[in-house]
Amino acid sequence: MSRSVRTSPEGSGQGLNEAYDTALLDLDGVVYAGGNAIAHAVESLGTARDGGMRLAYVTNNALRTPDTVAAHLTELGIATDAGDVITSAQAVARLISEQVPSGARVLVIGGEGLRVALRERGLEPVESAEDDPAAVVQGFGGPELPWGRFAEACYAIARGVPWYASNTDLTIPSARGIAPGNGAAVEVVRIATGAEPQVAGKPLPPMHRETILRTGARRPLVVGDRLDTDIEGAFNGEVDSLLVLTGVTDGAQLLAAPPQHRPTYVDADLRGLLTGQPEVTGGADDGFRCGGWTATAGEERLELAGDGSPLDGLRALCAAAWTAGGERGCGLDSGKALARLGL
């Protein structure tokens, strides 16, 4: 993938499962939400896998172990081994292991996923700042994480112990809506200490490195629902990406995206893995065309004319918005155009 400014979603004459050897799939908001499979996910992933595409599940959620995640996916109908799951807990554990002695104690503020990943790297998880830790690591601990765990992190960090975070996602999708993520918890410790953690998860390089080391992917496609983690992570790793609209990103956010948040492809859900992607044609002078739609950028708003698939209309609007936005996000009003598409 070129690091030049993307001004339009790309087309593909092949199904994406044929054009790429490995799908690096986010979980929350892509495969499931609140533990329940998202519509069309199970069938689409099964078809992609049966056609020869490797499926790897790459998640910033550090709470659950790869074994637990694999068992959950298998229960949903997606046959998965623990080795197919890569977590931010694994990425941050490798990062810590490269900076502290083997066997060092690490204060854990989070769940079992962090503890398992640390032991995999030869480190000893501990629970208190009084246990003489060489590092503090913070990952998503779920809604039951006691407030006192943040205090333990603060006590250790105030003594000069280096602080690491699995990821800084401010939110996480759930069956009931959008809930606070690990990034919100990290902010609690940041405000209390004034310190800054080293962060491993998407969109930063340690997570991409962990994923490539564990999968050996040669032509990977990142599949995600978040612009600031999945899509930016693909941009930083210089690989292609597919945004699915089953999670936290809506049409207005996509149209306003700065260059590092612009996906290679856009589709409604994981059925997009199995199809080609339509090409956007035209230009700023005569409008950008996809399917039966033509999109242009006016002085104050994005304009949309025609009829057809809402996704084609969104792709045309992306081209108009991203071209107008250049190296910045597009600030034009997109409300009326998106309303026409029902987005």
Coordinates of C-alpha atoms in Angstrom, one line a residue:
M1 CA 0.0 0.0 0.0
S2 CA 1.3 3.4 -0.9
R3 CA 1.7 6.0 1.9
S4 CA 0.5 8.7 -0.5
V5 CA -2.7 10.4 0.5
R6 CA -5.7 8.2 -0.3
T7 CA -8.4 10.1 -2.1
S8 CA -10.9 7.3 -2.9
P9 CA -11.7 3.8 -1.8
E10 CA -10.1 1.3 -4.2
G11 CA -11.8 -1.3 -6.4
S12 CA -11.0 -4.9 -6.7
G13 CA -11.9 -7.3 -9.6
Q14 CA -11.3 -10.3 -7.3
G15 CA -13.0 -11.3 -4.1
L16 CA -10.9 -9.9 -1.3
N17 CA -10.6 -13.5 0.1
E18 CA -8.7 -14.3 -3.2
A19 CA -6.7 -11.1 -3.4
Y20 CA -5.2 -11.5 0.1
D21 CA -3.8 -14.6 1.9
T22 CA -4.7 -13.6 5.5
A23 CA -7.5 -11.6 7.0
L24 CA -6.4 -9.8 10.2
L25 CA -9.8 -9.5 11.8
D26 CA -10.7 -7.3 14.7
L27 CA -13.3 -8.9 17.0
D28 CA -15.5 -6.4 18.9
G29 CA -17.7 -4.7 16.4
V30 CA -16.6 -6.9 13.5
V31 CA -17.1 -10.6 14.4
Y32 CA -19.3 -10.1 17.5
A33 CA -20.8 -7.5 19.8
G34 CA -21.4 -8.2 23.4
G35 CA -20.5 -11.8 22.8
N36 CA -23.1 -12.4 20.1
A37 CA -22.1 -13.0 16.5
I38 CA -22.8 -10.0 14.2
A39 CA -25.1 -10.8 11.3
H40 CA -23.4 -12.6 8.3
A41 CA -20.1 -13.0 10.2
V42 CA -20.2 -16.7 10.8
E43 CA -21.2 -17.7 7.3
S44 CA -18.8 -15.2 5.6
L45 CA -15.8 -16.3 7.6
G46 CA -16.5 -20.0 7.0
T47 CA -16.7 -19.4 3.3
A48 CA -13.5 -17.4 3.3
R49 CA -11.6 -20.0 5.3
D50 CA -12.9 -22.9 3.1
G51 CA -11.7 -21.0 0.1
G52 CA -8.1 -21.0 1.5
M53 CA -7.9 -17.6 3.3
R54 CA -6.2 -17.8 6.7
L55 CA -8.2 -16.1 9.4
A56 CA -6.4 -14.4 12.3
Y57 CA -8.2 -12.6 15.0
V58 CA -6.4 -9.5 16.2
T59 CA -7.9 -7.7 19.2
N60 CA -6.9 -4.8 21.4
N61 CA -9.0 -6.4 24.2
A62 CA -6.5 -7.8 26.7
L63 CA -9.0 -9.3 29.1
R64 CA -9.5 -12.8 27.7
T65 CA -6.8 -15.3 26.8
P66 CA -6.4 -16.7 23.3
D67 CA -7.8 -20.0 24.5
T68 CA -10.9 -18.4 25.8
V69 CA -11.4 -16.3 22.6
A70 CA -10.9 -19.3 20.4
A71 CA -13.4 -21.3 22.4
H72 CA -15.9 -18.5 22.2
L73 CA -15.5 -18.2 18.4
T74 CA -15.8 -22.0 18.0
E75 CA -19.0 -21.9 20.0
L76 CA -20.4 -19.2 17.7
G77 CA -19.7 -21.6 14.8
I78 CA -16.3 -20.3 13.6
A79 CA -13.7 -23.1 14.2
T80 CA -10.7 -21.4 15.7
D81 CA -7.5 -22.5 17.5
A82 CA -5.8 -20.4 20.1
G83 CA -2.9 -19.8 17.7
D84 CA -5.3 -17.9 15.5
V85 CA -5.8 -15.3 18.1
I86 CA -3.4 -12.3 18.7
T87 CA -4.1 -9.9 21.6
S88 CA -2.7 -6.6 22.7
A89 CA -1.8 -8.5 25.9
Q90 CA 0.7 -10.6 23.9
A91 CA 2.1 -7.5 22.2
V92 CA 2.6 -5.6 25.4
A93 CA 4.1 -8.6 27.2
R94 CA 6.7 -8.9 24.4
L95 CA 7.4 -5.2 24.7
I96 CA 8.0 -5.4 28.4
S97 CA 10.1 -8.6 28.1
E98 CA 12.5 -6.6 25.8
Q99 CA 13.0 -4.0 28.5
V100 CA 13.1 -5.8 31.8
P101 CA 15.1 -8.9 33.0
S102 CA 13.8 -12.4 32.4
G103 CA 11.7 -13.4 35.4
A104 CA 11.0 -9.9 36.5
R105 CA 7.8 -9.1 38.4
V106 CA 5.1 -7.1 36.7
L107 CA 2.2 -5.4 38.5
V108 CA -1.0 -6.3 36.6
I109 CA -3.9 -4.0 36.4
G110 CA -6.3 -6.0 34.2
G111 CA -7.5 -9.5 33.6
E112 CA -6.3 -13.0 33.0
G113 CA -5.3 -12.4 29.4
L114 CA -2.4 -10.1 30.7
R115 CA -1.3 -12.7 33.2
V116 CA -1.1 -15.5 30.7
A117 CA 0.7 -13.4 28.2
L118 CA 3.3 -12.3 30.7
R119 CA 4.0 -15.8 31.8
E120 CA 4.4 -16.8 28.2
R121 CA 7.3 -14.3 28.0
G122 CA 8.9 -15.5 31.3
L123 CA 7.6 -12.7 33.5
E124 CA 5.9 -13.0 36.9
P125 CA 2.6 -11.2 37.4
V126 CA 2.1 -9.6 40.8
E127 CA -0.9 -7.8 42.4
S128 CA 0.6 -5.1 44.6
A129 CA 3.0 -2.1 44.4
E130 CA 4.6 -3.6 47.5
D131 CA 5.7 -6.7 45.5
D132 CA 8.7 -4.8 44.0
P133 CA 7.6 -4.8 40.4
A134 CA 9.9 -3.9 37.6
A135 CA 7.0 -2.7 35.4
V136 CA 3.3 -1.9 35.6
V137 CA 1.0 -3.1 32.9
Q138 CA -2.6 -2.0 32.4
G139 CA -5.2 -3.7 30.2
F140 CA -8.9 -3.9 30.0
G141 CA -10.2 -5.5 33.1
G142 CA -13.9 -5.6 32.4
P143 CA -16.7 -3.9 34.3
E144 CA -15.9 -5.6 37.6
L145 CA -12.3 -4.3 37.9
P146 CA -12.0 -2.7 41.4
W147 CA -11.2 1.0 41.6
G148 CA -8.3 0.1 44.0
R149 CA -6.4 -1.5 41.2
F150 CA -5.8 2.0 39.7
A151 CA -4.4 3.1 43.1
E152 CA -1.9 0.2 43.0
A153 CA -0.7 1.4 39.6
C154 CA -0.4 5.0 40.8
Y155 CA 1.7 3.9 43.9
A156 CA 4.2 2.0 41.7
I157 CA 4.4 4.6 39.0
A158 CA 5.0 7.4 41.6
R159 CA 8.1 5.4 42.7
G160 CA 9.5 5.5 39.1
V161 CA 8.3 2.0 37.9
P162 CA 7.8 2.1 34.1
W163 CA 4.2 1.9 33.0
Y164 CA 2.8 0.0 30.0
A165 CA -0.7 -0.2 28.5
S166 CA -2.0 -2.9 26.2
N167 CA -4.1 -0.3 24.3
T168 CA -5.8 3.0 24.7
D169 CA -9.2 2.4 23.0
L170 CA -11.5 4.9 24.9
T171 CA -14.6 2.8 24.1
I172 CA -15.6 -0.8 23.5
P173 CA -18.8 -2.1 21.8
S174 CA -21.2 -4.2 23.9
A175 CA -24.6 -5.7 23.4
R176 CA -26.2 -2.7 25.1
G177 CA -24.2 0.0 23.3
I178 CA -20.8 1.6 23.6
A179 CA -19.0 1.2 27.0
P180 CA -15.8 2.7 28.4
G181 CA -12.7 0.9 27.2
N182 CA -9.2 0.5 28.5
G183 CA -8.2 3.9 27.3
A184 CA -10.7 5.4 29.7
A185 CA -9.1 3.5 32.5
V186 CA -5.6 4.6 31.4
E187 CA -6.7 8.2 31.5
V188 CA -7.6 7.7 35.2
V189 CA -4.0 6.7 36.0
R190 CA -2.5 9.3 33.6
I191 CA -4.5 12.1 35.4
A192 CA -3.5 10.9 38.8
T193 CA 0.2 10.4 38.1
G194 CA 1.0 12.8 35.2
A195 CA 2.9 9.9 33.6
E196 CA 2.7 8.5 30.1
P197 CA 2.6 4.8 29.3
Q198 CA 4.3 2.9 26.6
V199 CA 1.4 1.5 24.5
A200 CA 1.5 -1.7 22.5
G201 CA -1.9 -2.2 20.9
K202 CA -3.4 -1.0 17.6
P203 CA -2.6 1.3 15.9
L204 CA 1.0 1.3 17.1
P205 CA 3.8 -0.8 15.6
P206 CA 4.2 -3.4 18.5
M207 CA 0.8 -4.8 17.7
H208 CA 1.5 -5.0 14.0
R209 CA 4.8 -6.7 14.6
E210 CA 3.2 -9.2 17.0
T211 CA 0.6 -10.0 14.4
I212 CA 3.1 -10.6 11.5
L213 CA 5.4 -12.6 13.8
R214 CA 2.6 -14.9 14.8
T215 CA 0.8 -15.3 11.5
G216 CA 3.6 -15.1 8.9
A217 CA 1.1 -13.2 6.6
R218 CA 2.5 -12.2 3.2
R219 CA -0.5 -10.4 1.8
P220 CA -2.5 -9.4 4.8
L221 CA -5.8 -7.5 4.8
V222 CA -6.7 -5.7 8.1
V223 CA -10.5 -5.9 8.7
G224 CA -11.9 -3.6 11.4
D225 CA -14.6 -1.2 12.5
R226 CA -12.5 1.5 14.1
L227 CA -10.7 4.2 12.2
D228 CA -8.3 5.2 15.0
T229 CA -7.1 1.6 15.7
D230 CA -7.8 -0.9 12.9
I231 CA -7.5 1.4 9.9
E232 CA -4.7 3.6 11.4
G233 CA -2.9 0.4 12.4
A234 CA -3.0 -0.8 8.8
F235 CA -1.8 2.6 7.6
N236 CA 1.1 2.4 10.0
G237 CA 1.9 -1.1 8.9
E238 CA 1.6 -0.2 5.2
V239 CA -1.0 -2.9 4.5
D240 CA -4.5 -2.7 3.0
S241 CA -7.7 -2.5 5.0
L242 CA -11.4 -3.2 4.9
L243 CA -13.7 -1.1 7.1
V244 CA -17.0 -2.7 8.0
L245 CA -19.9 -0.6 9.3
T246 CA -21.0 -3.0 12.0
G247 CA -19.2 -1.3 14.9
V248 CA -18.4 2.2 16.1
T249 CA -17.7 4.1 12.9
D250 CA -20.6 5.8 11.1
G251 CA -20.8 7.5 7.7
A252 CA -20.0 11.0 8.9
Q253 CA -16.9 9.9 10.7
L254 CA -15.7 8.0 7.6
L255 CA -16.2 11.0 5.3
A256 CA -14.3 13.3 7.7
A257 CA -11.4 10.9 8.1
P258 CA -7.8 12.3 7.8
P259 CA -5.5 10.3 5.6
Q260 CA -4.3 7.8 8.2
H261 CA -7.9 6.8 8.9
R262 CA -9.0 6.2 5.3
P263 CA -9.5 2.5 4.6
T264 CA -8.7 0.8 1.3
Y265 CA -12.2 -0.7 1.0
V266 CA -15.5 0.0 2.6
D267 CA -18.4 -2.5 3.1
A268 CA -21.4 -3.1 5.2
D269 CA -20.3 -6.3 7.0
L270 CA -18.0 -9.3 6.6
R271 CA -19.8 -10.4 3.4
G272 CA -17.4 -7.8 1.8
L273 CA -14.6 -10.3 2.2
L274 CA -16.2 -12.5 -0.4
T275 CA -16.8 -10.0 -3.2
G276 CA -15.0 -7.7 -5.5
Q277 CA -15.1 -4.0 -4.7
P278 CA -16.6 -1.5 -7.2
E279 CA -14.4 1.1 -8.7
V280 CA -15.0 4.8 -8.1
T281 CA -14.6 6.8 -11.3
G282 CA -14.6 10.4 -12.3
G283 CA -13.0 13.4 -10.6
A284 CA -13.6 16.6 -8.8
D285 CA -14.6 18.5 -11.9
D286 CA -17.4 16.2 -13.1
G287 CA -18.2 14.3 -9.9
F288 CA -17.2 11.0 -8.5
R289 CA -19.3 8.0 -9.7
C290 CA -20.0 4.6 -8.2
G291 CA -22.9 2.5 -9.2
G292 CA -25.8 4.8 -9.9
W293 CA -24.5 7.7 -7.8
T294 CA -22.5 10.9 -8.4
A295 CA -20.9 12.8 -5.5
T296 CA -19.4 16.3 -5.6
A297 CA -18.0 18.7 -3.0
G298 CA -19.7 22.0 -3.0
E299 CA -18.5 25.1 -1.1
E300 CA -20.2 24.1 2.1
R301 CA -21.5 20.6 1.8
L302 CA -21.2 17.3 0.0
E303 CA -23.8 16.8 -2.8
L304 CA -25.2 13.4 -4.0
A305 CA -27.3 12.7 -7.0
G306 CA -28.6 9.5 -8.5
D307 CA -29.9 6.2 -7.1
G308 CA -28.7 2.7 -6.3
S309 CA -26.9 0.8 -3.5
P310 CA -26.3 3.0 -0.4
L311 CA -22.8 1.6 -0.1
D312 CA -22.0 2.7 -3.7
G313 CA -23.3 6.2 -2.7
L314 CA -21.1 6.1 0.4
R315 CA -18.0 5.1 -1.7
A316 CA -18.7 8.0 -4.1
L317 CA -19.1 10.4 -1.2
C318 CA -15.8 9.2 0.3
A319 CA -14.0 10.1 -2.9
A320 CA -15.5 13.6 -3.0
A321 CA -14.8 14.2 0.7
W322 CA -11.3 12.8 0.8
T323 CA -10.3 14.7 -2.3
A324 CA -11.7 17.9 -0.9
G325 CA -10.0 17.2 2.5
G326 CA -6.6 16.5 1.0
E327 CA -4.1 16.0 3.8
R328 CA -6.7 16.9 6.4
G329 CA -10.2 15.6 7.3
C330 CA -13.0 16.9 5.2
G331 CA -15.1 19.6 7.1
L332 CA -18.0 19.8 4.6
D333 CA -21.5 19.1 5.8
S334 CA -22.4 15.6 4.9
G335 CA -25.8 15.3 6.7
K336 CA -28.2 15.7 3.8
A337 CA -26.2 13.3 1.5
L338 CA -25.9 10.6 4.2
A339 CA -29.7 10.9 4.9
R340 CA -30.4 10.1 1.3
L341 CA -28.5 6.8 1.8
G342 CA -30.1 6.1 5.1
L343 CA -26.7 6.2 6.8

